[in-house]
Every structure is written in structure tokens, then in C-alpha cells.
PDB file of C-alpha atoms in Angstrom:
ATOM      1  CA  UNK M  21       0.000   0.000   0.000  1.00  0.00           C
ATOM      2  CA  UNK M  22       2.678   2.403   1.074  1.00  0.00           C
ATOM      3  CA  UNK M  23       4.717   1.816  -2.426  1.00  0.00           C
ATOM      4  CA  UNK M  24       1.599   2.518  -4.297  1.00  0.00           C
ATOM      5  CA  UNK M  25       1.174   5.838  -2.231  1.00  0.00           C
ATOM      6  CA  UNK M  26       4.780   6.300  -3.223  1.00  0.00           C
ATOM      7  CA  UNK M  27       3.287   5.908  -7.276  1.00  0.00           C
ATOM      8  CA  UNK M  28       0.757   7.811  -7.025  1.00  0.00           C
ATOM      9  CA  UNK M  29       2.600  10.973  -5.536  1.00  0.00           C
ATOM     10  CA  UNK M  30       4.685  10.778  -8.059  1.00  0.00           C
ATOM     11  CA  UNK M  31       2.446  10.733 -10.608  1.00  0.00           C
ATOM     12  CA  UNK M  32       0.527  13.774  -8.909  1.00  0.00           C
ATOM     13  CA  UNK M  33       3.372  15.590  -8.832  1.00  0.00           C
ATOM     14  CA  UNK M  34       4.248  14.950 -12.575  1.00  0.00           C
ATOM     15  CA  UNK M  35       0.433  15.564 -13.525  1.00  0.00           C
ATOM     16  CA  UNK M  36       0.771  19.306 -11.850  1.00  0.00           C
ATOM     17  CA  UNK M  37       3.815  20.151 -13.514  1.00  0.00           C
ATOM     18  CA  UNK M  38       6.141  21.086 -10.700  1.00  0.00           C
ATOM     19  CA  UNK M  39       9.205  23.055 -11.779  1.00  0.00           C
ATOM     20  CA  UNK M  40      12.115  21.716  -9.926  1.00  0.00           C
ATOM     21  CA  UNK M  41      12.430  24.766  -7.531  1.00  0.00           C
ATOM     22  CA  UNK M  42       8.597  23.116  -6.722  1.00  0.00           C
ATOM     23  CA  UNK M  43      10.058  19.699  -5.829  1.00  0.00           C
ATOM     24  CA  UNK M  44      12.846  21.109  -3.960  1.00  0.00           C
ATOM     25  CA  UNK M  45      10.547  23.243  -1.553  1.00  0.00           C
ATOM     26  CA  UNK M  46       8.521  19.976  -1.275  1.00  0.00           C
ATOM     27  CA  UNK M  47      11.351  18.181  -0.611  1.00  0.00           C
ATOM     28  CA  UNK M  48      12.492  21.050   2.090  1.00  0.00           C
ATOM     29  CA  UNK M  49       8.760  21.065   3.736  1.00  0.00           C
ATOM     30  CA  UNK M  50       8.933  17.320   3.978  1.00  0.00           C
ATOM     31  CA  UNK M  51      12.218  16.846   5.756  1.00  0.00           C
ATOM     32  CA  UNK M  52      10.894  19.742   7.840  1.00  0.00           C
ATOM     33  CA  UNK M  53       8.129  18.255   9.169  1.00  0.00           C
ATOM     34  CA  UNK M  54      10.331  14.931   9.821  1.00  0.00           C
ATOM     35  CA  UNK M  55      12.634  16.898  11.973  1.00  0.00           C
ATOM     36  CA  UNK M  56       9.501  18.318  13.804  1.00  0.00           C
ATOM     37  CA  UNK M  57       8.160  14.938  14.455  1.00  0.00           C
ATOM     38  CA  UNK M  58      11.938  14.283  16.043  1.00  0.00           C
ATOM     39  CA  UNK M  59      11.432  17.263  18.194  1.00  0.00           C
ATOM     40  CA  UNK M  60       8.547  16.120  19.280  1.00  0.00           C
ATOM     41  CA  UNK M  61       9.341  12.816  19.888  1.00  0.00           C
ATOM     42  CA  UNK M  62      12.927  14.195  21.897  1.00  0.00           C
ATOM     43  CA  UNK M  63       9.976  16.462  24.154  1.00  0.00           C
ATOM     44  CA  UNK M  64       8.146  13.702  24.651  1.00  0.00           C
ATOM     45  CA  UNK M  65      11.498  11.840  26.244  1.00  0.00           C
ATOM     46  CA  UNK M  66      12.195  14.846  28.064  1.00  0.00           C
ATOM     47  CA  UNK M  67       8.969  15.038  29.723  1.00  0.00           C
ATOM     48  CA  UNK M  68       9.268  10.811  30.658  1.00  0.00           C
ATOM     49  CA  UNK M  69      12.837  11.428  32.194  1.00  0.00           C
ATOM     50  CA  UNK M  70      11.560  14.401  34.672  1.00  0.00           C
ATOM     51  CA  UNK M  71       8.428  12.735  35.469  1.00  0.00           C
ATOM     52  CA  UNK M  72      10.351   9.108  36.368  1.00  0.00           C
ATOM     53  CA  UNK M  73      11.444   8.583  39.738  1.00  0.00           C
ATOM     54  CA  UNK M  74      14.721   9.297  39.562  1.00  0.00           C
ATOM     55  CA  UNK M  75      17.030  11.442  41.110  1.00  0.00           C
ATOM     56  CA  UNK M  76      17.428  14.803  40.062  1.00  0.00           C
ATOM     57  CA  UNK M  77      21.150  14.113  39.194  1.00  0.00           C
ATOM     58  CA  UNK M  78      19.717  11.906  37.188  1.00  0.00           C
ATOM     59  CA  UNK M  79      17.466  13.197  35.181  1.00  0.00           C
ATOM     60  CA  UNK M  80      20.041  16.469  34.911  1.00  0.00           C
ATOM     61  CA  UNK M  81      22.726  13.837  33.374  1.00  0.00           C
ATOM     62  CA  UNK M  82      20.415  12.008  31.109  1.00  0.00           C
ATOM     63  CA  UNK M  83      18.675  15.357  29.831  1.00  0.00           C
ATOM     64  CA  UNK M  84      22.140  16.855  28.696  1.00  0.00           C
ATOM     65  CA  UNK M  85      22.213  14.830  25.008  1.00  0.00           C
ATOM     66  CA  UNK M  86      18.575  15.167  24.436  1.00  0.00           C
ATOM     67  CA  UNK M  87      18.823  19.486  25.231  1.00  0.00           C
ATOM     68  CA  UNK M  88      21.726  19.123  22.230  1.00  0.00           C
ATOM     69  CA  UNK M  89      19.772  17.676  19.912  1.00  0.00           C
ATOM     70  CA  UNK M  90      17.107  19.889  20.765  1.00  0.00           C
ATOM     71  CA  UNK M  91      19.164  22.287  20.008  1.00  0.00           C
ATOM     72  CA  UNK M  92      20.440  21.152  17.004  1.00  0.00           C
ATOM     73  CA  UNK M  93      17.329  20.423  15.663  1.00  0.00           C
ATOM     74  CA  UNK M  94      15.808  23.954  16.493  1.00  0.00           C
ATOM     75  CA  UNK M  95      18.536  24.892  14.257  1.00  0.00           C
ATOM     76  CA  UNK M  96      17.964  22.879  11.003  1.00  0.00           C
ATOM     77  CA  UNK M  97      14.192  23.611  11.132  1.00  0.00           C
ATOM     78  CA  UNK M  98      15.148  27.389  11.283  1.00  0.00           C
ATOM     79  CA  UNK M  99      17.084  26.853   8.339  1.00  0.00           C
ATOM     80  CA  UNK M 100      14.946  24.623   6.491  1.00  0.00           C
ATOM     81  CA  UNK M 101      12.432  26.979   7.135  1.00  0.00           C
ATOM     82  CA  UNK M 102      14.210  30.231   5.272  1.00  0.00           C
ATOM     83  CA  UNK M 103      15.622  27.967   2.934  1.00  0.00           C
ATOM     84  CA  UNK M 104      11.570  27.561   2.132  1.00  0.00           C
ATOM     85  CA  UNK M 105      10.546  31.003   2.435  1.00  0.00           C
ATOM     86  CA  UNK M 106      13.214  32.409   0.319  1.00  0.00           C
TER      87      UNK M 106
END
């Protein structure tokens, strides 16, 4: 089913006659939103390590990686998002 999905979008695409800056900005949106669905899913972690039981040491030491790639995501979504807009 998914493959076929696959198909058809291209197809769509090819029926609207996107230019190629067209399927680039697509291409842009859609690894947008995958990075927001990261960011979501690294909140979602955060929020399961400060609500566990742990210590607050803890949760301090295993929230250190996760505020990086928090970080570093916030960042590529910024620039995804005026690569987009421009």
C-alpha cells in the first residue's frame, strides 16, 4: 500500500507540472516536518525522564544529550524553514 502511495505521488506531482524549484521546496517542507516529528518525539522523552522517579542528578545527566539535539534540531528547522521562504 505504502509503495503505491509512493506511485501515485509521483504521478501527482508529474500531472501538476512542478518546476524543480517546486520539488525542492517539497522536498524542504517534507524533511521539515520529519525533523519536527523528532522534536517532538525528543519532548516527549524529556517530559518521561523528569516525570520518572529518579534522582534529580539523574534526570540532569540524562537530559544533557537530548537538550543538544534539541538544540540542534531547532537549528535545522530554522534553516529549512528560510531555505523555504526564500
Amino acid at each position: 500500500m505504502h509503495r503505491w502511495l509512493n506511485c501515485q505521488h509521483a504521478v501527482d506531482t508529474e500531472m501538476l507540472g512542478l518546476t524543480e524549484q517546486d520539488k525542492k521546496k517539497l522536498a524542504l517542507q517534507k524533511e521539515k516536518e520529519f525533523n519536527e516529528q523528532k522534536l517532538q518525539g525528543i519532548y516527549k522523552t524529556q517530559y518521561s525522564i523528569t516525570d520518572s522517579p529518579w534522582p534529580n542528578h539523574v534526570c540532569i545527566q540524562k537530559m544533557k544529550p537530548l537538550k543538544e539535539q534539541e538544540k540542534q534540531l531547532k537549528a535545522k528547522i530554522s534553516e529549512l524553514e528560510a531555505e523555504i521562504w526564500s
